[in-house]
Coordinates of C-alpha atoms and ligand atoms in Angstrom, one line a residue:
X1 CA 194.2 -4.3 93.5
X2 CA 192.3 -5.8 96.5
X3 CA 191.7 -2.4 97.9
X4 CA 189.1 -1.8 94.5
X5 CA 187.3 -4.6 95.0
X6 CA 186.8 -4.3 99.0
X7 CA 185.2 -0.8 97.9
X8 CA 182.9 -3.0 95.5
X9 CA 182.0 -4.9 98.0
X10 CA 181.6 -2.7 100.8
X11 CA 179.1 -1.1 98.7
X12 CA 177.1 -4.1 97.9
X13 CA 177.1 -5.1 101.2
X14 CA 174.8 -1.5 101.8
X15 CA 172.0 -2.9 99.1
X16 CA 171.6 -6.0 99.6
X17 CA 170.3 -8.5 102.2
X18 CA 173.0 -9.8 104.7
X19 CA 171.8 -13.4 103.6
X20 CA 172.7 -12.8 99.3
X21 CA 175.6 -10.7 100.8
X22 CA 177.2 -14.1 103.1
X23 CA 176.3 -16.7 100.3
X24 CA 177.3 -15.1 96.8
X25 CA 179.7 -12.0 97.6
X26 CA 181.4 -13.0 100.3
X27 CA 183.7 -15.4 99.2
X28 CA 184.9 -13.6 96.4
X29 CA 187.8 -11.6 95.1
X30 CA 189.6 -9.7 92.4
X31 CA 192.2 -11.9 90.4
X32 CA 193.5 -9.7 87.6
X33 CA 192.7 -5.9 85.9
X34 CA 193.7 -4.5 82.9
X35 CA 191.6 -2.1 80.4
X36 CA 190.0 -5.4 78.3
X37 CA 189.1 -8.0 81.2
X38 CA 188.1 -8.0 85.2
X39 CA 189.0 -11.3 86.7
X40 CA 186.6 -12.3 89.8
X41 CA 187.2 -15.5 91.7
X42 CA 184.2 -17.4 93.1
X43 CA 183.6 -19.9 95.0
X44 CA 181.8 -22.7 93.0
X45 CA 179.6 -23.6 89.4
X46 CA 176.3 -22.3 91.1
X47 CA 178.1 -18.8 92.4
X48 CA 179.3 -18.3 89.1
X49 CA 175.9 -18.6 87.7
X50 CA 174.0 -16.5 90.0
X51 CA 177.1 -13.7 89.4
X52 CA 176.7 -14.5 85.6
X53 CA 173.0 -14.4 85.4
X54 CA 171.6 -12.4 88.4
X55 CA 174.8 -10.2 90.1
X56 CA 176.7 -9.0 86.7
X57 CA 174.6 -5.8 86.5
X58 CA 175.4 -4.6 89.7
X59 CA 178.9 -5.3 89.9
X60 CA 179.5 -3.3 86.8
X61 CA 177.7 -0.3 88.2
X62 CA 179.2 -0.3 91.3
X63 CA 182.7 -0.8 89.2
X64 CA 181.8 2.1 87.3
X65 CA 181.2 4.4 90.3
X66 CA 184.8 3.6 91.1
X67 CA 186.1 4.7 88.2
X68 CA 186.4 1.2 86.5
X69 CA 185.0 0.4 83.2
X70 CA 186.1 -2.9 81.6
X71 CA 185.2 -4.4 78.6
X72 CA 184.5 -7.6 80.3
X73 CA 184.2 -9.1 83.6
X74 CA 185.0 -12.9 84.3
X75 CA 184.1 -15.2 87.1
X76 CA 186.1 -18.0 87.4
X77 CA 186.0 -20.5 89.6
X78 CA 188.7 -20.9 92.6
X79 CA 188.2 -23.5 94.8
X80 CA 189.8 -22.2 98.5
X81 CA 192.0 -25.0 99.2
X82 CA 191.1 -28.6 99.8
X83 CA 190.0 -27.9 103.3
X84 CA 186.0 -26.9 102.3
X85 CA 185.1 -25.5 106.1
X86 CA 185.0 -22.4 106.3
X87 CA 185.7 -21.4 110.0
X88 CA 182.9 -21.4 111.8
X89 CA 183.7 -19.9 114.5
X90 CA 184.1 -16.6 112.4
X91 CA 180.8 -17.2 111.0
X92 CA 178.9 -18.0 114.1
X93 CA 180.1 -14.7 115.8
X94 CA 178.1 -12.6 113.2
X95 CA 175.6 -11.6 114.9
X96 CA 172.8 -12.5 112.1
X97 CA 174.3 -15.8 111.8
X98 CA 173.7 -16.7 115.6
X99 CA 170.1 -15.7 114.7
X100 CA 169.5 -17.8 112.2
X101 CA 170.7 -20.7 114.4
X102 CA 168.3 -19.6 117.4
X103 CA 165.4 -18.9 115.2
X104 CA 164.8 -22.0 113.8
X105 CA 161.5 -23.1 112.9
X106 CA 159.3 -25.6 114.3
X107 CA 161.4 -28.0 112.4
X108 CA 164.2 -27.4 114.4
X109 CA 166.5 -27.6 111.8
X110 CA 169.7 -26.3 113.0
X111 CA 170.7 -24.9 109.6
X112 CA 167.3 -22.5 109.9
X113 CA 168.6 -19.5 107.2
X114 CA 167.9 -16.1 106.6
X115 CA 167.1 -12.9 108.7
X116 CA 164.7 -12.0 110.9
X117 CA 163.1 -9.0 109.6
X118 CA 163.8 -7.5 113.4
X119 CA 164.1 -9.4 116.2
X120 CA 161.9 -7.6 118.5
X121 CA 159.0 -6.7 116.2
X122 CA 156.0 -8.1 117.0
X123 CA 155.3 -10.4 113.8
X124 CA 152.2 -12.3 115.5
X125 CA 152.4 -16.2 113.8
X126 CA 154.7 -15.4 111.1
X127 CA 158.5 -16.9 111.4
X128 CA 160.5 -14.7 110.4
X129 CA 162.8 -16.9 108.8
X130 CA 161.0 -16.7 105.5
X131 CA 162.0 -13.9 103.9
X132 CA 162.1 -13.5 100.1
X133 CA 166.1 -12.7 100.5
X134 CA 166.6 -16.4 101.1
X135 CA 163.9 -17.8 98.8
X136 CA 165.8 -19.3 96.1
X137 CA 164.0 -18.5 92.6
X138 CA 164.4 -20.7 89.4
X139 CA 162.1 -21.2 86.1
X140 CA 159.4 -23.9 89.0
X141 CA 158.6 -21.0 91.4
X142 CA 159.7 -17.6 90.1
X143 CA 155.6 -16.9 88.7
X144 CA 155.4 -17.9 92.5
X145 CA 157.7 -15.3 93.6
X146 CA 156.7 -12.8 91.0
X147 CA 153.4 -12.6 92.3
X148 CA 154.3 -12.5 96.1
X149 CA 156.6 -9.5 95.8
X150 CA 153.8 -7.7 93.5
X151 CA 150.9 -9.0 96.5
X152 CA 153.2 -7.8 99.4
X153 CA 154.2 -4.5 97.7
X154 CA 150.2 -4.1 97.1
X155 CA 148.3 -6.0 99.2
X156 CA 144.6 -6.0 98.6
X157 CA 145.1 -4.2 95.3
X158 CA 146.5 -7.3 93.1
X159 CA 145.8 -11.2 92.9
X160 CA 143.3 -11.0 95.4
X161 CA 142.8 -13.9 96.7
X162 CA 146.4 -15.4 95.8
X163 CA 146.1 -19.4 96.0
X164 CA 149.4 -21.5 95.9
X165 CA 148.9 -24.7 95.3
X166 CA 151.0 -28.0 95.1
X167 CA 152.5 -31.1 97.1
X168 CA 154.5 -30.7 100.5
X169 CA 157.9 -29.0 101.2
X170 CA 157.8 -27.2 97.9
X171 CA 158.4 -23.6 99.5
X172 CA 154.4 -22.3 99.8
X173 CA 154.3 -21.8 103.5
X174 CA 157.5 -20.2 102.9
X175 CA 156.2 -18.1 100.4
X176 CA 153.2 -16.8 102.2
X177 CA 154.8 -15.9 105.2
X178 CA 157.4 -13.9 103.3
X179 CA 154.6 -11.7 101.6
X180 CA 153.2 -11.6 106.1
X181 CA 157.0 -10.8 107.0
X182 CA 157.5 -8.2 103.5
X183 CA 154.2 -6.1 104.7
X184 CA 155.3 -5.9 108.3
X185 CA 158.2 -5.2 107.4
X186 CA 156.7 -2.1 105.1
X187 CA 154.2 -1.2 107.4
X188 CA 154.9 -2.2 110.9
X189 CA 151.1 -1.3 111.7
X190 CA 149.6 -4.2 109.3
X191 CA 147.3 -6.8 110.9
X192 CA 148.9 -9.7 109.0
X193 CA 147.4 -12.9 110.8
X194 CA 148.7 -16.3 109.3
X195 CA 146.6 -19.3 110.7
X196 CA 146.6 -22.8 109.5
X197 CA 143.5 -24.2 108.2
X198 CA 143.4 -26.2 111.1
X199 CA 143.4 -23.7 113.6
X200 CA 140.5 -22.2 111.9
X201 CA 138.6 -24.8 111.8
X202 CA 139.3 -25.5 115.8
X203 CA 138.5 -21.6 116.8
X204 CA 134.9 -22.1 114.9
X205 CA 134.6 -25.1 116.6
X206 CA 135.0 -23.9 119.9
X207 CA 133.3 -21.1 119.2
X208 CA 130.3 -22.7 118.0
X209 CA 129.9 -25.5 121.2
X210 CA 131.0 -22.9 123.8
X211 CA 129.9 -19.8 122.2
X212 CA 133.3 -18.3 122.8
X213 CA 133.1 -14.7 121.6
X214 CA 135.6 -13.1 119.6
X215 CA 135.8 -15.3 116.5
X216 CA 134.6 -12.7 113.8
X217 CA 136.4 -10.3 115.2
X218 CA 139.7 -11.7 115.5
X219 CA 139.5 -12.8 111.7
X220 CA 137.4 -9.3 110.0
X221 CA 139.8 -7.0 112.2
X222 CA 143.1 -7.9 110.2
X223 CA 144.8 -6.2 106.8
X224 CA 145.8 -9.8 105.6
X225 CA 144.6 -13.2 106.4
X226 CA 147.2 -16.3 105.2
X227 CA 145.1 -19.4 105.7
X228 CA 147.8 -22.7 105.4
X229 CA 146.5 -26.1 103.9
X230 CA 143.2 -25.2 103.0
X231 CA 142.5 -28.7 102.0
X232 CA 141.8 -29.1 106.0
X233 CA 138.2 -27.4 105.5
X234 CA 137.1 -29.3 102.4
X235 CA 134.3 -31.7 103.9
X236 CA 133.5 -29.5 107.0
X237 CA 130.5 -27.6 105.6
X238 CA 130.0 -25.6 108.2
X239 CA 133.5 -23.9 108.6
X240 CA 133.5 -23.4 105.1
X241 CA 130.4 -21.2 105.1
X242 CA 131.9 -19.1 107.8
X243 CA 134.8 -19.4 106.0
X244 CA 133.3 -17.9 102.6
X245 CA 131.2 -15.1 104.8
X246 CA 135.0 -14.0 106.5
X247 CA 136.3 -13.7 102.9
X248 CA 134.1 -12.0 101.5
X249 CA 134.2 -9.5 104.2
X250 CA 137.4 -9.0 104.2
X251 CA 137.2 -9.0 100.2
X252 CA 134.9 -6.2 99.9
X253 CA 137.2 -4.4 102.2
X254 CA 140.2 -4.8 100.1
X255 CA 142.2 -6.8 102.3
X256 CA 144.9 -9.3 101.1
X257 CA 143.9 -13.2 101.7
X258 CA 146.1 -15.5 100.5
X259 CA 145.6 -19.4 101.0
X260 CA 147.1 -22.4 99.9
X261 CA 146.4 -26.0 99.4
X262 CA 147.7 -28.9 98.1
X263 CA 145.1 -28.9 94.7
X264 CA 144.1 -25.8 93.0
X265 CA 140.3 -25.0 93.9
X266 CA 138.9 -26.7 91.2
X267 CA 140.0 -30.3 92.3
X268 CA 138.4 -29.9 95.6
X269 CA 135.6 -31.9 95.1
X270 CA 134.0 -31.2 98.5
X271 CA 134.7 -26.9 98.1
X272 CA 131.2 -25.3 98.0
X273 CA 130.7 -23.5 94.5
X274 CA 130.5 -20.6 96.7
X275 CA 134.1 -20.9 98.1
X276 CA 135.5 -22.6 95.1
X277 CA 134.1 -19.5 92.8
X278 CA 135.7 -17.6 95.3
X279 CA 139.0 -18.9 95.3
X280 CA 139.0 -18.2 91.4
X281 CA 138.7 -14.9 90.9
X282 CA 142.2 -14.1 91.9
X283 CA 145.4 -16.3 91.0
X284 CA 146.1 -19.4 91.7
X285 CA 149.5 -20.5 91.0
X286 CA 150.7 -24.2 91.0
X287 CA 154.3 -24.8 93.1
X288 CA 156.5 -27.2 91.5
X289 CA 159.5 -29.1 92.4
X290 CA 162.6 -27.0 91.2
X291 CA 164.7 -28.4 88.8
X292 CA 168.1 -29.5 89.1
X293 CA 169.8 -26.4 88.8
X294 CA 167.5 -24.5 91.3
X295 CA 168.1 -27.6 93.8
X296 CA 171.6 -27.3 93.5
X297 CA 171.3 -23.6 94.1
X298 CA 169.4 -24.4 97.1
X299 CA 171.7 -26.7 98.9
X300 CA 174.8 -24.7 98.0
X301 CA 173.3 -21.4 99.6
X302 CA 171.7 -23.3 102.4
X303 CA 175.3 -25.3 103.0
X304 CA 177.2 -21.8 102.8
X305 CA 174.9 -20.1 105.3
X306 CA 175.4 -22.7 107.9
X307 CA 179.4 -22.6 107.3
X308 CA 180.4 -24.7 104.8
X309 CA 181.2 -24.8 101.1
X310 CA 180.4 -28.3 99.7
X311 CA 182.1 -29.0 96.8
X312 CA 180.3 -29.4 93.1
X313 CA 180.0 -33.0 93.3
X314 CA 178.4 -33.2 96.3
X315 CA 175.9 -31.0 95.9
X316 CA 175.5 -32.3 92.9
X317 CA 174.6 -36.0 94.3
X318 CA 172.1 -34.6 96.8
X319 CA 170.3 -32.2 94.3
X320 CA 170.3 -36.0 91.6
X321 CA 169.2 -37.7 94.3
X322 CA 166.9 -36.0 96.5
X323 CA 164.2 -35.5 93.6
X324 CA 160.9 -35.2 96.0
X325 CA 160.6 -31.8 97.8
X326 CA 162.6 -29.2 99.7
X327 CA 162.3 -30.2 102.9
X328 CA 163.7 -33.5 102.1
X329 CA 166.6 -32.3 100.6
X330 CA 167.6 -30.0 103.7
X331 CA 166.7 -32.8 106.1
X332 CA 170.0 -34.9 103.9
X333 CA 171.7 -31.7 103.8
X334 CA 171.5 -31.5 107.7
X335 CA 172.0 -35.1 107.9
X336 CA 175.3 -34.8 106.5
X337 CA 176.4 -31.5 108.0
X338 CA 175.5 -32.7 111.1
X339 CA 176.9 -36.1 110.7
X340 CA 180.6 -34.9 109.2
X341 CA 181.0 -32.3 112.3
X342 CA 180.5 -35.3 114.6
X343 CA 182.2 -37.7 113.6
X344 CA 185.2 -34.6 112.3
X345 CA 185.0 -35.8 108.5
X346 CA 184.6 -34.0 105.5
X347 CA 181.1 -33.4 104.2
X348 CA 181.7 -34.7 100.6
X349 CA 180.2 -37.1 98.3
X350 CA 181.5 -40.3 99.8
X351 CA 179.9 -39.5 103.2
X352 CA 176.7 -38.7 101.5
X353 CA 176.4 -41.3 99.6
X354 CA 177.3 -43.5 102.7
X355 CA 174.3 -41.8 104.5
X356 CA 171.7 -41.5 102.1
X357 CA 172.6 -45.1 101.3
X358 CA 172.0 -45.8 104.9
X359 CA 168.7 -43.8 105.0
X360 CA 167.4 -45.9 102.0
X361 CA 168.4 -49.3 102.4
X362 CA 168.7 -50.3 105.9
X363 CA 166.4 -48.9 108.8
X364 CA 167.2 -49.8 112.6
X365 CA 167.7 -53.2 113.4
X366 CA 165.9 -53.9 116.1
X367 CA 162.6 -53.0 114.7
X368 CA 160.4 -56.0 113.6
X369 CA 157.2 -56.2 112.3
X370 CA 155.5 -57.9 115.0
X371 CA 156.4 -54.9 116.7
X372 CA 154.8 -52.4 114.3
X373 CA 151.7 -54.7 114.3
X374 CA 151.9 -54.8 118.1
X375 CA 152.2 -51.0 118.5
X376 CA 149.4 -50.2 116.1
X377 CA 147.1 -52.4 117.6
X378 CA 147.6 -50.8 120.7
X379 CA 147.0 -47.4 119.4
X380 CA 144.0 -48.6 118.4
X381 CA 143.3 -50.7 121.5
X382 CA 143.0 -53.9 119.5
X383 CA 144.4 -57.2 119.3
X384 CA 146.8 -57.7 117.1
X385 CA 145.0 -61.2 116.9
X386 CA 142.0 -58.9 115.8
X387 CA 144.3 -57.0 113.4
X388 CA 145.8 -60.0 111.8
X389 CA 141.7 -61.1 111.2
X390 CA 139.6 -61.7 108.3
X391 CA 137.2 -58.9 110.3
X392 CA 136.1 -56.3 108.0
X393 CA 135.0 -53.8 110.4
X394 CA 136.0 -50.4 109.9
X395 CA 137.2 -49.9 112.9
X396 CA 140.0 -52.7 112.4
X397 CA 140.3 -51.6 108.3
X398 CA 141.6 -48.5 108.8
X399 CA 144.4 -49.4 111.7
X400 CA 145.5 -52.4 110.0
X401 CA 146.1 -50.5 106.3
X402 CA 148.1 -48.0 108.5
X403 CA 150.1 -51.3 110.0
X404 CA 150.7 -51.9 106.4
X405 CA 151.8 -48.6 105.2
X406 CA 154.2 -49.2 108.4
X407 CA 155.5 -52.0 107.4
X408 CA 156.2 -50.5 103.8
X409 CA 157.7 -47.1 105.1
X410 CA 159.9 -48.1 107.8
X411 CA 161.3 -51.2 107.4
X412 CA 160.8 -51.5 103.3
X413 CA 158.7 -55.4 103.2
X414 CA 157.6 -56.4 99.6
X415 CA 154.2 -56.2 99.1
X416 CA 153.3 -59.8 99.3
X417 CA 155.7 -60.0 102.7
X418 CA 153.4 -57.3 104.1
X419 CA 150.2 -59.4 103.4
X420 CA 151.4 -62.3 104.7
X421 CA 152.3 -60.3 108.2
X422 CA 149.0 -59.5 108.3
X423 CA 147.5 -62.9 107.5
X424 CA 146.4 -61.8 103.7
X425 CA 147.0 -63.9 100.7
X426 CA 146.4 -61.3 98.2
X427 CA 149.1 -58.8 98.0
X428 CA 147.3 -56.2 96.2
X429 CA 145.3 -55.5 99.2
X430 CA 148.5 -54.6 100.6
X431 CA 149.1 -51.9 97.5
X432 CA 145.9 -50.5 98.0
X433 CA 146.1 -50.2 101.7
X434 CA 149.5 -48.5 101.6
X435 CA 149.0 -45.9 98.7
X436 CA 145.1 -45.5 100.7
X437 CA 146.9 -44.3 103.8
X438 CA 149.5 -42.8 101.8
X439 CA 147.5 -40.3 99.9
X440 CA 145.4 -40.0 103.7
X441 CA 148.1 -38.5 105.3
X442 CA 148.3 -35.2 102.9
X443 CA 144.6 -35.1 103.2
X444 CA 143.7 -36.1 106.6
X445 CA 145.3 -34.7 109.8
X446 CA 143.5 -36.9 111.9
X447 CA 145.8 -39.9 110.2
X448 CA 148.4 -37.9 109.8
X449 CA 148.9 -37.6 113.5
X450 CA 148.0 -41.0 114.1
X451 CA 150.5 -42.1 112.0
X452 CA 153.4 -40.1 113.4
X453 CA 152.6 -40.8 117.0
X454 CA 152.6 -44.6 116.0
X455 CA 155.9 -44.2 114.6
X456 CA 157.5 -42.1 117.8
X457 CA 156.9 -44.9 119.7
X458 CA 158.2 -47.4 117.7
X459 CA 161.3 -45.5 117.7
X460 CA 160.9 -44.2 121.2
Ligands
ADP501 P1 155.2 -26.4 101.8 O1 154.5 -25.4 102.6 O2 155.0 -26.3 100.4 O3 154.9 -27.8 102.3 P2 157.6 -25.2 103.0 O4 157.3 -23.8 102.7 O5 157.3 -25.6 104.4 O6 156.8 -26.1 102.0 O7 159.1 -25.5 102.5 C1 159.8 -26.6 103.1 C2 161.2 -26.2 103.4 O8 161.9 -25.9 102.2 C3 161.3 -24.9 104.2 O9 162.3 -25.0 105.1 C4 161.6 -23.8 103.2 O10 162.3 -22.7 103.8 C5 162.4 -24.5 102.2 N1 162.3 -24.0 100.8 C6 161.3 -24.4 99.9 N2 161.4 -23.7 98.7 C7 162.6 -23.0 98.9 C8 163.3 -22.1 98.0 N3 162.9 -21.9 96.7 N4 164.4 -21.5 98.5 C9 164.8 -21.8 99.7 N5 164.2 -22.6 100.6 C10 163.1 -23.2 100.2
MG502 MG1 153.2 -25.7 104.3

């Protein structure tokens, strides 16, 4: 009986990518045949799903070309054992699998999935670790994904410019360098150049004080320019001219751009009408956090790829839980993976819920405000007596709301508590400091970096 469905699968395994192949097909197998009914064991809730919803099609074909026809197929759930790893070693010896580990992004995140589209192709800026294969679609991003495949099948010819838009680690760099890795991998002559907006800005910069050469060319000579976290060039007036006179040269040529942003165009109050008029006359498409389902999807494939089946519940707690963006929920996903393997525990929901528990509610110990004060100040090369002053200069305003913001994000003070540290009575100057530097650090990257170097050292 098993002999049928190896054939099945041996088959699938031809047409689609080794990434669906590992997470859905894998772990499944034929239970029971007769002429009315097909019994197909899965895995878990969210494989039976994705067979249910997404797979069913092409298992029946590829039934049918071996001669079996059923009235009905099943998928029903069988969970292998208690024992949820899946041996590892097994897994890490396939040879894509020992890629994904290597090619992890600048994240480092050991559980890095997906393909590279070839490892010695020459794919400029672009990770290949974002593929489509392993871009998990539900009802939040599948316009998203729509529109990709259609841009990277066509570039230049459709949604020109294509402009993703929405709050961080909700898939759009992701997305963008999929369409960059999709085209290469089409045509492995296409100029695909992915910049972030920040580098952009820095080349102009240099090449306007040191008249370095080679600016317009680098960005006209190119099939498809990805420009990341365009909010970067809102307020720099300058790069956004030569910005709008690169676009529209590479516009009239019928070459792909495709940008996002954390606002659609028309929210950027500081976008020239030039650029913002621009940015409109192709799609812009707004990236949402998935929905429960999709999250659960996410985890569950991300879990599998790395070599280990969590069970329902668990993923189930995570996805409830871990409501803000993607990235988030991998960095708990890691978190636990990482923290099972070491201490040789299982990864299930009481473990998580010590951890994220942990994450939440109690920070390091040793870390006291004074010393957050202390190490801002000296970022800033202040006092903290200067910092803790009535002084409204804005030299002193800015560090000492990013003190508070400190004080709020790493070690979880009230709002009045925070104040007080910082010789305040009125706590909702405390409020106002920490959502000011909160909303900063998606806007600004000049905080942003501030910020994260202040809070290296504190944990240095
Ligand atoms: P953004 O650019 O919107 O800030 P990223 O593209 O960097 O977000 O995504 C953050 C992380 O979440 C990346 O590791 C990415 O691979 C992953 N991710 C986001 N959306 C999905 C999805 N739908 N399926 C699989 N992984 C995703
Ligand atoms: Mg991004």
């Amino acid at each position: 009986m098993n002999a049928l469905w190896q054939s099945v699968l041996g088959e699938i395994e031809l047409s689609v990518s080794h990434a669906t192949f590992t997470t859905w097909y894998k772990n499944t197998e034929l239970v029971s045949q007769d002429e009315e009914e097909l019994v197909i064991s899965v895995p878990n809730i969210f494989a039976k799903k994705q067979f249910e919803v997404k797979f069913n099609d092409q298992v029946k074909k590829v039934l049918a070309k071996n001669g079996v026809e059923p009235k009905r197929i099943t998928y029903t759930i069988i969970v292998a054992g208690k024992k949820t790893r899946i041996n590892r070693e097994t897994t890490l010896n396939s040879s894509d699998n020992a890629d994904n580990l290597v090619s992890s992004s600048a994240t480092a995140s050991p559980l890095a999935f997906g393909r590279p589209t070839s490892g010695l192709s020459v794919t400029g800026n672009l990770n290949p670790r974002y593929t489509f294969d392993n871009f998990i679609v539900g009802s939040s991003n599948d316009l998203a994904y729509t529109a990709s495949q259609a841009v990277a099948a066509n570039p230049g010819m459709k949604y020109n410019p294509l402009y993703f838009y929405g709050g961080v680690g909700l898939g759009k760099t992701h997305l963008m360098q999929a369409v960059g890795n999709e085209i290469i991998k089409n045509d492995p002559n296409a100029k695909v150049l992915y910049v972030s907006s920040e580098t952009f800005v820095n080349e102009f910069l240099d090449y306007i004080r040191f008249k370095k050469k080679g600016f317009s060319d680098k960005y006209r000579n190119i099939d498809v320019l990805i420009v990341d976290d365009m909010q970067f060039i809102a307020n720099k007036e300058k790069t956004q001219e030569e910005f709008f006179h690169t676009f529209n040269f590479l516009h009239q040529n019928n070459k792909q751009i495709i940008i996002s942003s954390d606002k659609p165009p028309r929210s950027i109050p500081t976008l020239t009408e030039r650029l913002r008029s621009r940015f409109e006359m192709g799609m812009s498409i707004d990236v949402q956090m998935p929905d429960f389902e999709t999250r659960c999807a996410i985890l569950s494939a991300k879990a599998s790829l790395s070599g280990v089946e969590l069970n329902v519940e668990t993923v189930e707690y995570l996805a409830t839980n871990i409501k803000t963006n993607i990235r988030e929920l991998e960095g708990a996903l890691n978190q636990l993976l990482a923290y099972a393997e070491l201490h040789g525990i299982e990864p299930d929901i009481t473990t998580a819920e010590g951890l994220l528990g942990n994450v939440r509610h109690s920070r390091p110990q040793h870390l006291t405000s004074k010393q957050i004060i202390d190490r801002t100040s000296k970022h800033f090369q202040l006092s903290s007596e200067e910092m803790c002053s009535e002084k409204r200069d804005k030299h002193i305003v800015v560090p000492r709301q990013i003190a508070m913001y400190l004080l709020r994000s790493e070690l979880h003070l009230s709002f009045p508590k925070i104040a007080g540290e910082l010789g305040r009575k009125d706590h909702t100057t405390a409020i106002h400091s920490v959502e000011k530097i909160e909303k900063a650090i998606k806007l600004d990257f000049v905080i942003r970096e501030q910020v994260a170097s202040i809070r290296e050292k504190l944990y240095a």
